């Protein structure tokens, strides 16, 4: 797991962060392996993580912060940086009365936890000139085709408010945060939970593909038919189990070739199949947690607990790629659920899903809303081998063989046409309150 570091003999900040994430996931899966009926997050666990200004963290950052908070026993899902403590909690004090107030600070001996922030370098394909990311987002779809967008990861360190003296020196603010972060549960219908947004998505065909509750015993997403089948709600032991299963299959459905293009040809029991099960489990657990629902490991997913542990321990990049896919899938689900919930809140009839509602992007799903690509049949020969369309890229053959002749070895990936643009340097950024907001807005993993 050797990424760029000023000292090649030392692990990079990203390496260290991913190592901590991996350790958290290993601990969680080990505990579930001993009792796979345990939920991903314990009952009464924290609501969705946020920063001091109220911005919510996204995807992998949210997942890891919740696991870390659960492990450490933190009571509030509020996180801050050294910089935001000074800017938000300790602004410049002008009056004598304010100057007498004790400042908020991190308690001695407390250790931070890493989160990711992704920044984007936008380069004109012809002139190689850079433009700001905010300017790029304002361009039309046609104008954006003129630019290449290259993401760059940064690691920042945050503290939970429990690691500060906030409760002692600002009890009024701490109480306010407690009220803001109170856990909201779904609506009860007698003894069964009701989740209006998902119920409406099912009954009004408002998800990206049809969801069909049927009186049978299997829950699955059919890639060939592009629909979800689940047992009837009354067949489940409780409403939470029903919605957790629906969200698991919804996560699978985001991975079709015309959406996030994540699903590959695999059979039950294969490593690739098991990896997709982990993406679906984590994605559904995050959405459930965000909405106050307890999510247990899906029965047939429990068989993969051992292989998940092996992959986490053997492959350094496993957690990174899984987190990336979870981030994209949950962004799509959350976006669509918010649209449906807004229609319900406004007293509107929930509209069926159309391609105009699609927000899929291969790499920047929460930043660059792309329209859903038309579904096309892949050549059987390629599909059978599990090679997604668009896999092949142009290679500068002359440069490849030149390097081979000169150095005695060469890597194909170094000679992909256009790859030199990736070497453009991104300007270093300094951490500020605005950047912390950017982390929680969803540009982190």
Tab-separated table of C-alpha atoms in Angstrom:
chain	number	residue	atom	x	y	z
A	1	UNK	CA	0.000	0.000	0.000
A	2	UNK	CA	2.672	2.459	-1.082
A	3	UNK	CA	1.228	5.792	-2.168
A	4	UNK	CA	2.999	9.111	-2.480
A	5	UNK	CA	4.844	10.232	0.633
A	6	UNK	CA	7.561	12.829	1.110
A	7	UNK	CA	9.559	10.104	2.806
A	8	UNK	CA	9.270	6.934	0.687
A	9	UNK	CA	10.213	4.868	3.736
A	10	UNK	CA	7.228	6.158	5.706
A	11	UNK	CA	3.536	5.434	4.994
A	12	UNK	CA	1.535	8.345	3.619
A	13	UNK	CA	-1.317	10.014	5.499
A	14	UNK	CA	-3.728	8.163	3.215
A	15	UNK	CA	-2.037	4.849	4.036
A	16	UNK	CA	-2.368	5.516	7.759
A	17	UNK	CA	-6.022	6.524	7.413
A	18	UNK	CA	-6.886	3.437	5.376
A	19	UNK	CA	-5.055	1.250	7.887
A	20	UNK	CA	-7.227	2.666	10.678
A	21	UNK	CA	-10.369	2.166	8.609
A	22	UNK	CA	-9.345	-1.422	7.899
A	23	UNK	CA	-8.746	-2.102	11.596
A	24	UNK	CA	-12.206	-0.743	12.441
A	25	UNK	CA	-13.882	-2.890	9.808
A	26	UNK	CA	-11.960	-5.986	10.898
A	27	UNK	CA	-13.000	-5.449	14.530
A	28	UNK	CA	-16.641	-4.928	13.533
A	29	UNK	CA	-16.795	-7.971	11.234
A	30	UNK	CA	-15.028	-10.163	13.816
A	31	UNK	CA	-17.670	-9.242	16.382
A	32	UNK	CA	-20.416	-10.031	13.874
A	33	UNK	CA	-18.728	-13.281	12.832
A	34	UNK	CA	-19.135	-14.541	16.390
A	35	UNK	CA	-22.813	-13.561	16.314
A	36	UNK	CA	-24.005	-12.655	12.811
A	37	UNK	CA	-27.441	-11.722	14.158
A	38	UNK	CA	-25.864	-8.578	15.634
A	39	UNK	CA	-26.751	-5.348	13.785
A	40	UNK	CA	-24.137	-3.277	11.981
A	41	UNK	CA	-24.769	-0.520	14.520
A	42	UNK	CA	-26.053	-1.194	18.026
A	43	UNK	CA	-29.496	-0.026	19.103
A	44	UNK	CA	-29.476	3.591	20.197
A	45	UNK	CA	-26.265	4.284	18.281
A	46	UNK	CA	-25.519	7.740	17.016
A	47	UNK	CA	-27.366	9.482	14.231
A	48	UNK	CA	-25.580	10.670	11.087
A	49	UNK	CA	-22.209	12.376	11.775
A	50	UNK	CA	-21.964	16.137	11.222
A	51	UNK	CA	-19.556	18.975	11.842
A	52	UNK	CA	-19.955	22.042	14.047
A	53	UNK	CA	-21.813	24.023	11.380
A	54	UNK	CA	-24.349	21.243	10.802
A	55	UNK	CA	-22.961	19.822	7.569
A	56	UNK	CA	-23.283	16.044	7.354
A	57	UNK	CA	-20.413	13.758	6.433
A	58	UNK	CA	-20.900	11.465	3.471
A	59	UNK	CA	-20.339	7.847	2.500
A	60	UNK	CA	-17.175	6.246	3.839
A	61	UNK	CA	-16.395	9.140	6.173
A	62	UNK	CA	-19.806	8.738	7.822
A	63	UNK	CA	-19.419	4.968	8.059
A	64	UNK	CA	-16.022	5.128	9.737
A	65	UNK	CA	-16.956	7.971	12.075
A	66	UNK	CA	-19.988	5.994	13.278
A	67	UNK	CA	-17.920	2.848	13.829
A	68	UNK	CA	-15.256	4.871	15.649
A	69	UNK	CA	-17.858	6.679	17.797
A	70	UNK	CA	-19.513	3.384	18.704
A	71	UNK	CA	-16.156	1.863	19.670
A	72	UNK	CA	-15.158	4.867	21.807
A	73	UNK	CA	-18.610	5.380	23.336
A	74	UNK	CA	-19.136	8.960	22.135
A	75	UNK	CA	-22.660	10.253	22.802
A	76	UNK	CA	-22.854	12.998	20.171
A	77	UNK	CA	-22.140	12.595	16.422
A	78	UNK	CA	-20.519	16.034	16.176
A	79	UNK	CA	-16.939	16.363	14.938
A	80	UNK	CA	-14.527	19.256	14.639
A	81	UNK	CA	-11.015	20.193	13.594
A	82	UNK	CA	-8.550	22.354	15.514
A	83	UNK	CA	-9.287	25.110	13.034
A	84	UNK	CA	-13.076	24.939	13.303
A	85	UNK	CA	-12.886	25.010	17.110
A	86	UNK	CA	-11.147	28.352	16.861
A	87	UNK	CA	-13.391	29.795	14.149
A	88	UNK	CA	-16.777	28.475	15.301
A	89	UNK	CA	-16.437	28.038	19.065
A	90	UNK	CA	-13.747	30.600	19.874
A	91	UNK	CA	-14.362	33.573	17.576
A	92	UNK	CA	-12.553	36.835	18.249
A	93	UNK	CA	-13.922	38.255	21.470
A	94	UNK	CA	-14.232	42.021	21.709
A	95	UNK	CA	-15.890	42.690	25.056
A	96	UNK	CA	-14.261	42.259	28.455
A	97	UNK	CA	-17.062	39.955	29.554
A	98	UNK	CA	-16.446	37.591	26.643
A	99	UNK	CA	-12.690	37.646	27.231
A	100	UNK	CA	-13.224	36.178	30.690
A	101	UNK	CA	-14.902	33.088	29.232
A	102	UNK	CA	-12.785	29.947	29.070
A	103	UNK	CA	-11.945	28.861	25.550
A	104	UNK	CA	-12.993	25.534	24.065
A	105	UNK	CA	-10.056	23.224	23.405
A	106	UNK	CA	-9.185	19.586	22.767
A	107	UNK	CA	-8.471	17.712	25.984
A	108	UNK	CA	-4.902	16.698	26.664
A	109	UNK	CA	-3.960	13.271	25.357
A	110	UNK	CA	-6.922	12.906	22.979
A	111	UNK	CA	-6.178	11.442	19.547
A	112	UNK	CA	-7.765	12.563	16.290
A	113	UNK	CA	-9.469	10.433	13.648
A	114	UNK	CA	-8.863	10.834	9.878
A	115	UNK	CA	-11.419	11.841	7.266
A	116	UNK	CA	-10.966	12.274	3.530
A	117	UNK	CA	-11.479	15.360	1.405
A	118	UNK	CA	-11.324	15.091	-2.373
A	119	UNK	CA	-10.411	18.144	-4.432
A	120	UNK	CA	-10.609	18.311	-8.214
A	121	UNK	CA	-8.190	19.658	-10.814
A	122	UNK	CA	-9.903	20.639	-14.069
A	123	UNK	CA	-7.699	20.858	-17.181
A	124	UNK	CA	-8.576	21.942	-20.724
A	125	UNK	CA	-7.849	19.047	-23.081
A	126	UNK	CA	-6.272	21.306	-25.721
A	127	UNK	CA	-4.643	24.253	-23.929
A	128	UNK	CA	-3.837	22.377	-20.695
A	129	UNK	CA	-5.061	25.451	-18.799
A	130	UNK	CA	-6.694	24.892	-15.409
A	131	UNK	CA	-10.022	26.325	-14.334
A	132	UNK	CA	-11.548	26.360	-10.821
A	133	UNK	CA	-13.810	23.454	-9.900
A	134	UNK	CA	-16.669	25.819	-9.064
A	135	UNK	CA	-16.439	27.336	-12.566
A	136	UNK	CA	-16.435	23.876	-14.135
A	137	UNK	CA	-19.668	22.949	-12.355
A	138	UNK	CA	-21.396	25.927	-13.992
A	139	UNK	CA	-20.556	24.753	-17.534
A	140	UNK	CA	-23.076	23.044	-19.773
A	141	UNK	CA	-22.761	19.307	-20.400
A	142	UNK	CA	-21.372	20.054	-23.856
A	143	UNK	CA	-18.779	22.520	-22.511
A	144	UNK	CA	-17.634	20.036	-19.866
A	145	UNK	CA	-16.560	17.615	-22.596
A	146	UNK	CA	-13.638	19.957	-23.301
A	147	UNK	CA	-12.093	19.286	-19.888
A	148	UNK	CA	-10.490	16.444	-17.979
A	149	UNK	CA	-11.268	16.235	-14.243
A	150	UNK	CA	-8.702	14.665	-11.903
A	151	UNK	CA	-9.521	14.041	-8.231
A	152	UNK	CA	-6.904	14.319	-5.494
A	153	UNK	CA	-7.350	12.944	-1.989
A	154	UNK	CA	-6.425	14.808	1.184
A	155	UNK	CA	-6.563	13.557	4.757
A	156	UNK	CA	-7.700	15.782	7.626
A	157	UNK	CA	-7.994	14.993	11.320
A	158	UNK	CA	-11.127	15.509	13.393
A	159	UNK	CA	-12.129	15.176	17.047
A	160	UNK	CA	-15.468	14.313	18.573
A	161	UNK	CA	-16.885	17.058	20.803
A	162	UNK	CA	-16.559	14.585	23.699
A	163	UNK	CA	-12.796	14.991	23.279
A	164	UNK	CA	-13.092	18.702	24.095
A	165	UNK	CA	-14.143	20.700	27.152
A	166	UNK	CA	-17.248	21.992	25.335
A	167	UNK	CA	-19.734	20.480	27.795
A	168	UNK	CA	-17.957	22.126	30.743
A	169	UNK	CA	-17.384	25.636	29.350
A	170	UNK	CA	-20.400	25.910	27.002
A	171	UNK	CA	-23.145	23.730	28.553
A	172	UNK	CA	-25.865	25.700	26.750
A	173	UNK	CA	-24.363	24.939	23.348
A	174	UNK	CA	-23.764	21.300	24.274
A	175	UNK	CA	-27.435	20.922	25.263
A	176	UNK	CA	-28.469	22.497	21.964
A	177	UNK	CA	-26.338	19.987	20.057
A	178	UNK	CA	-27.955	17.140	22.013
A	179	UNK	CA	-31.393	18.362	20.965
A	180	UNK	CA	-30.345	18.719	17.330
A	181	UNK	CA	-28.890	15.203	17.276
A	182	UNK	CA	-31.795	13.388	18.916
A	183	UNK	CA	-32.477	10.071	17.163
A	184	UNK	CA	-35.665	10.125	15.086
A	185	UNK	CA	-37.389	6.793	14.566
A	186	UNK	CA	-39.646	5.847	11.633
A	187	UNK	CA	-43.426	5.986	11.977
A	188	UNK	CA	-45.145	3.127	13.800
A	189	UNK	CA	-48.126	1.276	12.379
A	190	UNK	CA	-49.160	-0.790	15.362
A	191	UNK	CA	-46.198	-3.081	15.948
A	192	UNK	CA	-44.634	-2.560	12.491
A	193	UNK	CA	-42.379	0.241	11.312
A	194	UNK	CA	-43.487	2.320	8.365
A	195	UNK	CA	-41.041	4.140	6.094
A	196	UNK	CA	-43.215	6.435	3.930
A	197	UNK	CA	-40.499	7.328	1.400
A	198	UNK	CA	-39.695	3.687	0.591
A	199	UNK	CA	-43.365	2.666	0.697
A	200	UNK	CA	-44.113	5.371	-1.879
A	201	UNK	CA	-41.150	4.392	-4.041
A	202	UNK	CA	-42.504	0.831	-4.145
A	203	UNK	CA	-46.173	1.654	-4.755
A	204	UNK	CA	-45.499	4.444	-7.272
A	205	UNK	CA	-42.588	2.811	-9.103
A	206	UNK	CA	-40.403	5.741	-8.041
A	207	UNK	CA	-37.059	3.897	-7.717
A	208	UNK	CA	-34.598	3.422	-10.609
A	209	UNK	CA	-36.151	0.020	-11.272
A	210	UNK	CA	-39.406	-1.659	-10.198
A	211	UNK	CA	-39.537	-3.091	-6.655
A	212	UNK	CA	-41.935	-6.039	-6.507
A	213	UNK	CA	-43.070	-7.393	-3.122
A	214	UNK	CA	-44.351	-10.929	-3.737
A	215	UNK	CA	-45.483	-13.803	-1.534
A	216	UNK	CA	-42.338	-15.942	-1.774
A	217	UNK	CA	-39.167	-16.439	0.262
A	218	UNK	CA	-36.370	-14.776	-1.738
A	219	UNK	CA	-35.069	-11.225	-2.023
A	220	UNK	CA	-32.921	-10.366	-5.026
A	221	UNK	CA	-32.076	-7.854	-7.743
A	222	UNK	CA	-32.333	-9.314	-11.252
A	223	UNK	CA	-29.694	-7.748	-13.486
A	224	UNK	CA	-31.186	-9.192	-16.681
A	225	UNK	CA	-34.738	-8.007	-15.919
A	226	UNK	CA	-33.624	-4.895	-14.006
A	227	UNK	CA	-36.083	-5.285	-11.161
A	228	UNK	CA	-36.067	-6.074	-7.439
A	229	UNK	CA	-38.134	-8.856	-5.893
A	230	UNK	CA	-38.701	-9.076	-2.123
A	231	UNK	CA	-41.113	-11.041	0.097
A	232	UNK	CA	-44.211	-9.256	1.365
A	233	UNK	CA	-43.706	-6.984	4.360
A	234	UNK	CA	-45.870	-9.177	6.595
A	235	UNK	CA	-43.549	-12.119	5.940
A	236	UNK	CA	-40.733	-10.381	7.852
A	237	UNK	CA	-40.356	-10.549	11.628
A	238	UNK	CA	-40.496	-6.749	11.797
A	239	UNK	CA	-40.623	-3.656	9.612
A	240	UNK	CA	-36.942	-2.916	10.113
A	241	UNK	CA	-35.983	-6.238	8.531
A	242	UNK	CA	-38.204	-5.517	5.528
A	243	UNK	CA	-36.774	-2.062	4.853
A	244	UNK	CA	-33.215	-3.221	5.483
A	245	UNK	CA	-33.679	-5.949	2.866
A	246	UNK	CA	-35.231	-3.540	0.360
A	247	UNK	CA	-32.336	-1.096	0.802
A	248	UNK	CA	-29.825	-3.940	0.384
A	249	UNK	CA	-31.326	-4.810	-3.010
A	250	UNK	CA	-31.651	-1.127	-3.952
A	251	UNK	CA	-27.910	-0.799	-3.384
A	252	UNK	CA	-27.304	-3.728	-5.747
A	253	UNK	CA	-29.506	-2.092	-8.397
A	254	UNK	CA	-27.335	1.046	-8.495
A	255	UNK	CA	-24.483	-1.066	-9.890
A	256	UNK	CA	-25.977	-2.010	-13.271
A	257	UNK	CA	-24.030	-1.139	-16.434
A	258	UNK	CA	-26.289	1.803	-17.321
A	259	UNK	CA	-25.904	3.279	-13.827
A	260	UNK	CA	-22.714	3.043	-11.746
A	261	UNK	CA	-21.354	0.094	-13.768
A	262	UNK	CA	-20.175	-1.745	-10.665
A	263	UNK	CA	-21.673	-5.217	-11.100
A	264	UNK	CA	-19.500	-7.856	-12.714
A	265	UNK	CA	-20.206	-11.375	-13.863
A	266	UNK	CA	-19.903	-13.550	-10.749
A	267	UNK	CA	-21.500	-16.546	-9.094
A	268	UNK	CA	-22.738	-16.986	-5.555
A	269	UNK	CA	-19.686	-17.892	-3.490
A	270	UNK	CA	-17.167	-16.032	-5.666
A	271	UNK	CA	-14.928	-13.347	-4.147
A	272	UNK	CA	-16.366	-10.703	-6.492
A	273	UNK	CA	-19.894	-11.687	-5.499
A	274	UNK	CA	-18.878	-11.457	-1.855
A	275	UNK	CA	-17.372	-8.013	-2.384
A	276	UNK	CA	-20.621	-6.756	-3.913
A	277	UNK	CA	-22.479	-8.200	-0.924
A	278	UNK	CA	-20.295	-6.098	1.387
A	279	UNK	CA	-21.044	-2.962	-0.657
A	280	UNK	CA	-24.772	-3.703	-0.422
A	281	UNK	CA	-24.573	-4.486	3.299
A	282	UNK	CA	-22.651	-1.322	4.170
A	283	UNK	CA	-24.736	0.844	1.855
A	284	UNK	CA	-28.029	-0.360	3.295
A	285	UNK	CA	-26.681	-0.158	6.867
A	286	UNK	CA	-25.718	3.486	6.322
A	287	UNK	CA	-29.098	4.456	4.893
A	288	UNK	CA	-30.863	2.562	7.692
A	289	UNK	CA	-28.752	4.277	10.328
A	290	UNK	CA	-29.431	7.653	8.751
A	291	UNK	CA	-33.152	7.007	9.147
A	292	UNK	CA	-33.149	5.438	12.611
A	293	UNK	CA	-33.549	1.823	11.470
A	294	UNK	CA	-31.552	-1.077	12.869
A	295	UNK	CA	-29.879	-3.135	10.112
A	296	UNK	CA	-28.810	-6.754	10.629
A	297	UNK	CA	-26.583	-8.737	8.297
A	298	UNK	CA	-28.668	-10.274	5.522
A	299	UNK	CA	-28.859	-14.039	6.047
A	300	UNK	CA	-27.077	-15.114	2.870
A	301	UNK	CA	-24.479	-12.353	3.336
A	302	UNK	CA	-23.380	-13.844	6.652
A	303	UNK	CA	-21.621	-16.599	4.702
A	304	UNK	CA	-19.181	-13.959	3.441
A	305	UNK	CA	-18.023	-12.666	6.830
A	306	UNK	CA	-14.924	-14.876	6.675
A	307	UNK	CA	-13.998	-13.853	3.115
A	308	UNK	CA	-14.504	-10.175	3.994
A	309	UNK	CA	-12.027	-10.584	6.838
A	310	UNK	CA	-9.529	-12.290	4.552
A	311	UNK	CA	-9.810	-9.589	1.893
A	312	UNK	CA	-9.428	-6.819	4.469
A	313	UNK	CA	-6.330	-8.469	5.912
A	314	UNK	CA	-4.724	-9.462	2.608
A	315	UNK	CA	-5.549	-6.589	0.241
A	316	UNK	CA	-4.587	-3.072	1.400
A	317	UNK	CA	-6.759	-1.395	-1.243
A	318	UNK	CA	-9.869	-3.488	-0.536
A	319	UNK	CA	-11.378	-1.068	1.984
A	320	UNK	CA	-10.606	1.918	-0.263
A	321	UNK	CA	-12.459	0.563	-3.291
A	322	UNK	CA	-15.365	-0.722	-1.211
A	323	UNK	CA	-15.758	2.666	0.499
A	324	UNK	CA	-15.722	4.403	-2.873
A	325	UNK	CA	-18.512	2.178	-4.186
A	326	UNK	CA	-20.535	2.557	-0.979
A	327	UNK	CA	-20.227	6.327	-1.235
A	328	UNK	CA	-21.557	6.410	-4.790
A	329	UNK	CA	-24.406	3.992	-4.148
A	330	UNK	CA	-25.608	5.711	-0.966
A	331	UNK	CA	-25.422	9.119	-2.657
A	332	UNK	CA	-27.793	7.894	-5.366
A	333	UNK	CA	-30.215	6.312	-2.881
A	334	UNK	CA	-30.192	9.311	-0.532
A	335	UNK	CA	-30.746	11.765	-3.382
A	336	UNK	CA	-33.744	9.847	-4.694
A	337	UNK	CA	-35.231	9.305	-1.227
A	338	UNK	CA	-34.959	13.024	-0.490
A	339	UNK	CA	-36.783	13.851	-3.722
A	340	UNK	CA	-39.606	11.448	-2.868
A	341	UNK	CA	-39.807	12.674	0.733
A	342	UNK	CA	-40.008	16.269	-0.478
A	343	UNK	CA	-42.958	15.375	-2.697
A	344	UNK	CA	-44.659	13.724	0.284
A	345	UNK	CA	-43.965	16.714	2.544
A	346	UNK	CA	-45.473	19.040	-0.071
A	347	UNK	CA	-48.608	16.915	-0.300
A	348	UNK	CA	-47.836	15.967	-3.890
A	349	UNK	CA	-48.481	12.653	-5.593
A	350	UNK	CA	-45.169	10.794	-5.863
A	351	UNK	CA	-44.157	10.681	-9.514
A	352	UNK	CA	-42.863	7.467	-11.118
A	353	UNK	CA	-39.138	7.413	-11.805
A	354	UNK	CA	-37.937	8.550	-15.232
A	355	UNK	CA	-34.453	8.901	-16.704
A	356	UNK	CA	-34.766	12.653	-16.183
A	357	UNK	CA	-34.460	11.919	-12.449
A	358	UNK	CA	-31.163	10.032	-12.831
A	359	UNK	CA	-28.058	11.323	-11.048
A	360	UNK	CA	-25.464	8.742	-11.957
A	361	UNK	CA	-21.819	9.555	-12.567
A	362	UNK	CA	-18.996	7.026	-12.875
A	363	UNK	CA	-16.658	8.749	-10.435
A	364	UNK	CA	-18.225	11.914	-9.036
A	365	UNK	CA	-21.787	10.889	-8.335
A	366	UNK	CA	-22.373	13.499	-5.632
A	367	UNK	CA	-20.582	16.284	-7.511
A	368	UNK	CA	-21.412	15.933	-11.208
A	369	UNK	CA	-24.987	14.819	-11.920
A	370	UNK	CA	-24.928	12.700	-15.076
A	371	UNK	CA	-28.034	11.380	-16.789
A	372	UNK	CA	-28.548	7.652	-16.730
A	373	UNK	CA	-26.991	6.023	-19.763
A	374	UNK	CA	-29.301	4.129	-22.139
A	375	UNK	CA	-29.290	0.431	-21.416
A	376	UNK	CA	-27.559	-1.510	-24.180
A	377	UNK	CA	-26.900	-5.177	-24.678
A	378	UNK	CA	-23.241	-6.067	-24.229
A	379	UNK	CA	-21.584	-8.589	-26.564
A	380	UNK	CA	-22.117	-12.010	-25.009
A	381	UNK	CA	-18.440	-12.900	-25.331
A	382	UNK	CA	-17.369	-9.922	-23.207
A	383	UNK	CA	-20.248	-10.099	-20.754
A	384	UNK	CA	-19.584	-13.791	-20.162
A	385	UNK	CA	-16.020	-13.039	-19.133
A	386	UNK	CA	-17.177	-10.326	-16.774
A	387	UNK	CA	-15.436	-7.495	-18.655
A	388	UNK	CA	-17.626	-4.368	-18.556
A	389	UNK	CA	-17.988	-2.287	-21.678
A	390	UNK	CA	-15.612	0.677	-21.802
A	391	UNK	CA	-12.821	-1.325	-20.180
A	392	UNK	CA	-10.320	-0.944	-23.012
A	393	UNK	CA	-8.285	2.248	-23.496
A	394	UNK	CA	-5.803	3.415	-26.123
A	395	UNK	CA	-2.139	2.791	-25.447
A	396	UNK	CA	0.880	4.544	-26.979
A	397	UNK	CA	2.518	1.369	-28.286
A	398	UNK	CA	5.676	3.116	-29.524
A	399	UNK	CA	6.295	4.696	-26.130
A	400	UNK	CA	5.597	1.385	-24.397
A	401	UNK	CA	8.155	-0.555	-26.438
A	402	UNK	CA	10.611	2.344	-26.249
A	403	UNK	CA	10.515	2.169	-22.455
A	404	UNK	CA	10.821	-1.601	-22.579
A	405	UNK	CA	13.913	-1.367	-24.770
A	406	UNK	CA	15.444	1.437	-22.692
A	407	UNK	CA	14.728	0.176	-19.172
A	408	UNK	CA	14.231	-3.532	-19.669
A	409	UNK	CA	10.725	-3.284	-18.210
A	410	UNK	CA	7.592	-1.201	-18.719
A	411	UNK	CA	4.098	-0.882	-17.292
A	412	UNK	CA	1.127	-0.706	-19.647
A	413	UNK	CA	-0.682	1.723	-17.346
A	414	UNK	CA	2.121	4.287	-17.761
A	415	UNK	CA	1.441	4.637	-21.486
A	416	UNK	CA	-2.303	5.106	-21.694
A	417	UNK	CA	-3.041	8.000	-24.056
A	418	UNK	CA	-3.776	11.168	-22.128
A	419	UNK	CA	-2.385	9.819	-18.878
A	420	UNK	CA	0.206	12.598	-18.755
A	421	UNK	CA	-2.502	15.050	-17.768
A	422	UNK	CA	-2.777	13.231	-14.462
A	423	UNK	CA	0.680	14.413	-13.536
A	424	UNK	CA	-0.437	18.049	-13.398
A	425	UNK	CA	0.179	19.294	-9.934
A	426	UNK	CA	-2.709	20.427	-7.766
A	427	UNK	CA	-2.181	23.442	-5.575
A	428	UNK	CA	-1.812	22.647	-1.906
A	429	UNK	CA	-4.759	23.666	0.190
A	430	UNK	CA	-4.847	24.919	3.731
A	431	UNK	CA	-7.542	23.679	6.046
A	432	UNK	CA	-10.291	26.143	6.883
A	433	UNK	CA	-13.870	26.079	8.087
A	434	UNK	CA	-15.037	26.137	4.451
A	435	UNK	CA	-12.906	23.096	3.674
A	436	UNK	CA	-14.293	21.239	6.659
A	437	UNK	CA	-17.745	21.986	5.258
A	438	UNK	CA	-16.548	20.597	1.931
A	439	UNK	CA	-15.534	17.365	3.644
A	440	UNK	CA	-18.980	16.872	5.127
A	441	UNK	CA	-20.833	18.053	2.011
A	442	UNK	CA	-19.931	14.751	0.453
A	443	UNK	CA	-16.628	15.250	-1.296
A	444	UNK	CA	-14.949	12.898	1.135
A	445	UNK	CA	-15.250	9.185	0.695
